[in-house]
Short mmCIF file of C-alpha atoms in Angstrom, two decimals:
data_model
loop_
_atom_site.label_atom_id
_atom_site.label_comp_id
_atom_site.label_asym_id
_atom_site.label_seq_id
_atom_site.Cartn_x
_atom_site.Cartn_y
_atom_site.Cartn_z
CA MET A 1493 1.00 60.02 25.74
CA GLY A 1494 -2.11 58.05 24.29
CA LYS A 1495 -4.97 56.28 26.40
CA THR A 1496 -3.60 53.86 29.09
CA ASN A 1497 -4.56 50.48 30.23
CA GLU A 1498 -2.67 50.97 33.38
CA THR A 1499 -3.26 51.75 37.09
CA TYR A 1500 -1.52 54.51 38.99
CA GLU A 1501 -1.29 54.58 42.62
CA LEU A 1502 -2.36 58.24 43.42
CA ASP A 1503 -1.47 60.30 46.75
CA LEU A 1504 -4.95 61.19 47.80
CA GLU A 1505 -3.55 63.82 50.22
CA HIS A 1506 -1.55 65.65 47.24
CA LEU A 1507 -4.00 66.25 44.56
CA PRO A 1508 -4.90 69.49 42.51
CA ALA A 1509 -7.46 71.73 43.96
CA HIS A 1510 -8.54 72.77 40.59
CA ILE A 1511 -7.91 70.91 37.15
CA ALA A 1512 -8.69 72.82 33.93
CA PHE A 1513 -9.26 70.90 30.67
CA ILE A 1514 -8.97 71.84 27.26
CA MET A 1515 -11.20 69.47 25.51
CA ASP A 1516 -9.66 69.09 22.19
CA GLY A 1517 -9.93 65.88 19.48
CA ASN A 1518 -13.82 66.02 19.25
CA ARG A 1519 -13.89 66.31 15.62
CA THR A 1520 -10.92 64.16 15.15
CA TRP A 1521 -12.59 61.29 16.91
CA ALA A 1522 -15.75 61.73 14.87
CA ARG A 1523 -13.40 61.74 11.50
CA GLN A 1524 -11.59 58.62 12.63
CA HIS A 1525 -15.19 56.86 13.40
CA HIS A 1526 -16.79 58.10 10.13
CA ARG A 1527 -19.11 60.06 11.65
CA PRO A 1528 -20.48 63.66 11.24
CA LYS A 1529 -18.25 66.24 13.37
CA TYR A 1530 -21.51 67.03 15.77
CA PHE A 1531 -21.36 63.40 17.12
CA GLY A 1532 -17.58 63.93 18.58
CA HIS A 1533 -18.97 66.81 20.33
CA HIS A 1534 -22.01 64.48 21.69
CA GLU A 1535 -19.46 61.89 22.72
CA GLY A 1536 -17.32 64.35 24.61
CA THR A 1537 -20.20 65.39 26.70
CA LYS A 1538 -19.79 61.94 28.31
CA THR A 1539 -16.22 62.46 29.22
CA VAL A 1540 -17.06 65.73 31.10
CA ARG A 1541 -19.57 63.20 32.88
CA ARG A 1542 -17.33 60.78 33.83
CA LEU A 1543 -14.37 63.05 34.71
CA ALA A 1544 -16.47 65.51 36.94
CA LEU A 1545 -17.85 62.54 38.92
CA GLU A 1546 -14.14 61.07 39.24
CA CYS A 1547 -13.06 64.22 40.27
CA ASN A 1548 -15.75 64.75 42.78
CA ARG A 1549 -14.91 61.33 44.15
CA LEU A 1550 -11.10 62.11 44.58
CA GLY A 1551 -12.22 65.28 46.39
CA ILE A 1552 -10.84 67.89 43.75
CA LYS A 1553 -12.33 70.99 44.57
CA ALA A 1554 -12.90 72.65 41.03
CA MET A 1555 -12.53 71.52 37.46
CA THR A 1556 -13.11 73.84 34.46
CA VAL A 1557 -13.55 72.85 30.98
CA TYR A 1558 -13.14 75.04 27.65
CA ALA A 1559 -16.62 74.59 26.26
CA PHE A 1560 -16.77 77.45 23.58
CA SER A 1561 -14.08 79.97 23.38
CA THR A 1562 -14.83 83.77 22.21
CA GLU A 1563 -13.23 82.34 18.71
CA ASN A 1564 -14.98 79.27 18.01
CA PHE A 1565 -17.77 81.74 16.37
CA LYS A 1566 -15.45 81.18 13.51
CA ARG A 1567 -16.19 77.99 12.85
CA GLU A 1568 -19.16 76.65 10.59
CA LYS A 1569 -22.70 77.79 11.54
CA ASN A 1570 -24.21 74.60 11.96
CA GLU A 1571 -21.34 73.28 14.24
CA VAL A 1572 -21.79 76.35 16.33
CA ASP A 1573 -25.66 76.01 16.42
CA TYR A 1574 -24.94 72.25 17.69
CA ILE A 1575 -22.64 73.22 20.19
CA PHE A 1576 -25.03 75.44 21.82
CA LYS A 1577 -27.54 72.96 21.94
CA LEU A 1578 -25.13 70.71 23.92
CA PRO A 1579 -25.84 72.32 27.40
CA GLU A 1580 -29.48 71.33 27.14
CA GLU A 1581 -28.47 67.60 26.16
CA PHE A 1582 -25.69 67.43 28.82
CA PHE A 1583 -27.93 68.44 31.72
CA ASN A 1584 -31.31 66.71 30.64
CA SER A 1585 -29.36 63.47 30.90
CA TYR A 1586 -26.91 64.25 33.67
CA ILE A 1587 -28.32 66.86 35.76
CA ASP A 1588 -30.05 64.57 38.43
CA GLU A 1589 -26.85 62.76 39.04
CA LEU A 1590 -24.90 65.58 39.19
CA VAL A 1591 -27.28 67.16 41.83
CA GLU A 1592 -27.27 63.62 43.67
CA GLN A 1593 -23.56 63.47 43.93
CA ASN A 1594 -23.33 67.22 45.01
CA VAL A 1595 -21.59 68.76 42.31
CA GLN A 1596 -22.03 72.50 41.57
CA MET A 1597 -22.38 73.89 38.43
CA LEU A 1598 -20.78 77.07 37.68
CA THR A 1599 -20.17 79.28 34.56
CA ILE A 1600 -17.46 81.73 33.37
CA GLY A 1601 -17.58 83.76 30.04
CA HIS A 1602 -20.06 85.84 28.26
CA LEU A 1603 -23.33 83.41 28.52
CA GLU A 1604 -25.28 86.38 27.59
CA LEU A 1605 -24.04 86.28 24.17
CA ALA A 1606 -25.46 82.69 23.85
CA PRO A 1607 -29.02 81.91 22.48
CA GLU A 1608 -31.87 82.49 25.05
CA ARG A 1609 -32.50 78.60 25.23
CA THR A 1610 -29.06 77.91 26.08
CA GLN A 1611 -28.96 80.78 28.64
CA LYS A 1612 -32.00 79.34 30.58
CA VAL A 1613 -30.71 75.87 30.72
CA ILE A 1614 -27.62 76.82 32.10
CA ASN A 1615 -28.84 79.35 34.46
CA ARG A 1616 -31.43 76.74 35.48
CA CYS A 1617 -28.75 74.20 36.37
CA ILE A 1618 -26.64 76.63 38.16
CA GLU A 1619 -29.93 77.45 40.56
CA ARG A 1620 -30.61 73.79 41.15
CA THR A 1621 -27.08 73.15 42.15
CA LYS A 1622 -26.08 76.58 44.03
CA ASN A 1623 -26.23 74.84 47.48
CA ASN A 1624 -24.10 71.85 46.69
CA THR A 1625 -20.83 71.46 48.27
CA GLY A 1626 -18.89 68.98 46.17
CA LEU A 1627 -16.92 69.67 43.17
CA LYS A 1628 -17.41 72.83 41.36
CA LEU A 1629 -17.97 72.26 37.52
CA VAL A 1630 -17.02 75.28 35.77
CA ILE A 1631 -18.17 75.67 32.18
CA ALA A 1632 -16.07 78.18 30.32
CA PHE A 1633 -18.71 79.23 27.89
CA ILE A 1634 -18.08 81.94 25.25
CA TYR A 1635 -14.55 82.54 27.17
CA GLY A 1636 -11.45 84.16 26.26
CA GLY A 1637 -8.16 84.33 28.28
CA ARG A 1638 -7.38 87.91 26.97
CA ASP A 1639 -10.92 89.16 27.11
CA ASP A 1640 -10.96 88.01 30.89
CA ILE A 1641 -7.71 89.95 31.51
CA ILE A 1642 -9.36 93.13 29.90
CA CYS A 1643 -12.76 92.82 31.78
CA ALA A 1644 -10.89 92.67 35.07
CA THR A 1645 -8.39 95.78 34.07
CA LYS A 1646 -11.53 97.60 33.14
CA LYS A 1647 -13.27 96.89 36.50
CA LEU A 1648 -10.13 98.19 38.17
CA ALA A 1649 -10.07 101.08 36.18
CA GLN A 1650 -13.30 101.82 36.71
CA GLN A 1651 -12.85 101.53 40.57
CA TYR A 1652 -9.84 104.09 40.22
CA LYS A 1653 -11.77 106.35 38.51
CA ASP A 1654 -14.42 106.11 40.99
CA GLY A 1655 -12.09 106.77 44.02
CA GLU A 1656 -12.67 103.41 45.21
CA ILE A 1657 -8.98 102.31 45.74
CA SER A 1658 -5.71 104.05 44.88
CA LEU A 1659 -3.14 103.27 42.33
CA ASP A 1660 -0.79 101.54 44.87
CA GLU A 1661 -4.15 98.85 45.68
CA ILE A 1662 -3.93 97.63 42.00
CA ASN A 1663 -1.85 94.49 42.88
CA GLU A 1664 -1.86 91.01 41.93
CA GLN A 1665 -4.62 89.96 44.57
CA ASN A 1666 -7.09 92.85 43.55
CA PHE A 1667 -6.60 92.10 40.13
CA GLU A 1668 -7.15 88.09 40.65
CA ASN A 1669 -10.37 89.24 42.30
CA GLN A 1670 -11.88 90.68 39.23
CA LEU A 1671 -11.13 87.73 36.99
CA MET A 1672 -14.03 85.55 36.06
CA THR A 1673 -12.36 82.55 38.16
CA ALA A 1674 -12.67 84.77 41.40
CA GLY A 1675 -13.43 82.61 44.32
CA LEU A 1676 -12.03 79.56 42.78
CA PRO A 1677 -9.03 77.64 43.98
CA PRO A 1678 -6.03 78.45 41.80
CA VAL A 1679 -5.51 76.35 38.86
CA ASP A 1680 -2.85 73.65 39.69
CA LEU A 1681 -3.03 71.50 36.71
CA MET A 1682 -4.15 71.95 32.85
CA ILE A 1683 -4.75 69.06 30.72
CA ARG A 1684 -5.20 69.40 26.91
CA SER A 1685 -6.14 66.53 24.91
CA SER A 1686 -5.65 65.56 21.50
CA GLY A 1687 -1.76 66.15 21.74
CA GLU A 1688 -2.03 69.87 20.62
CA VAL A 1689 0.39 71.78 22.25
CA ARG A 1690 -0.84 75.32 23.00
CA LEU A 1691 -3.25 77.28 25.27
CA SER A 1692 -5.61 78.76 22.98
CA ASN A 1693 -6.69 81.61 24.84
CA PHE A 1694 -7.81 79.77 28.06
CA LEU A 1695 -7.01 81.04 31.51
CA LEU A 1696 -3.94 82.97 30.38
CA TRP A 1697 -3.28 84.57 33.85
CA GLN A 1698 -4.53 81.69 35.94
CA LEU A 1699 -2.28 79.38 34.33
CA SER A 1700 0.91 81.14 34.91
CA TYR A 1701 2.24 78.65 37.50
CA SER A 1702 0.25 75.77 36.47
CA GLU A 1703 1.58 72.22 35.79
CA LEU A 1704 0.56 71.43 32.10
CA ILE A 1705 0.06 68.28 30.47
CA PHE A 1706 -0.45 67.78 26.45
CA ASP A 1707 -2.01 64.22 26.30
CA GLU A 1708 -2.43 62.79 22.96
CA THR A 1709 -5.75 60.86 24.13
CA LEU A 1710 -8.65 62.37 22.01
CA TRP A 1711 -11.31 63.76 24.43
CA PRO A 1712 -14.24 61.37 23.89
CA ASP A 1713 -11.73 58.54 24.70
CA PHE A 1714 -10.42 60.55 27.86
CA ASP A 1715 -11.42 58.21 30.77
CA GLU A 1716 -10.84 57.74 34.44
CA ALA A 1717 -7.58 55.81 33.95
CA GLN A 1718 -6.30 58.64 31.69
CA LEU A 1719 -7.23 61.00 34.37
CA HIS A 1720 -5.14 58.99 36.93
CA LYS A 1721 -2.22 58.71 34.90
CA ASP A 1722 -2.03 62.74 34.31
CA LEU A 1723 -2.45 63.09 38.30
CA TYR A 1724 0.33 60.63 38.51
CA ILE A 1725 2.26 62.60 36.44
CA TYR A 1726 1.51 65.91 38.15
CA GLN A 1727 2.35 64.31 41.80
CA HIS A 1728 5.74 63.51 40.40
CA ARG A 1729 6.84 66.88 39.33
CA SER A 1730 8.70 69.58 41.52
CA ARG A 1731 6.62 72.67 41.66
CA ARG A 1732 8.75 75.60 42.50
CA PHE A 1733 6.76 78.66 41.70
CA GLY A 1734 10.01 80.40 40.50
CA GLY A 1735 11.82 79.72 43.47
CA GLY A 1736 14.37 76.65 44.42
CA LYS A 1737 13.57 73.04 44.53
#
């Protein structure tokens, strides 16, 4: 399922409330264009902008992008260092537009493990957009799905230890309230670009009943038309949530 030039008629009453993206293919794109790895990441930030604006226009409530995983520290140091500079590059270029379009910026993960300069940039953008009421643009930064589950488990265990909850009160809803995505709509649709077919430790609890689309388009090439195509596919699936049709 590669890049499309077709147009798709969408039912605006049945769009996903929350879309999650695994932004894959930046390095492959750079290699195909005979550019250094970092240039693919640079181009990928443009995709985040255009998809955020389009999701906001469509009335989608939340969009989460997998910007940096807990495992990405294993990459070459110069690539990791460049990725940590991307938030400043992204927000210096687009924050005024995001504010104007009523987009709210949030983050999940362990931002405290990022360089102080990166933390300041992201926190400044969160503060500047905190009163916006449109799309919630969630940056999963130094995030891992397994870690998210472990952190939530520790919070519940501490509440139980402190006598704040009983054993019977530890249920799915209370568990979800401890996850980093608490307060966001459930993830209806996850799209991974570049054709890779795996979750890579992304939102493991949250994706339990999400629709999954593995799109062959490389992330820097992913545009509004491709988003519409995947939304069209989503709208023509039958979601059962474990029940009958």
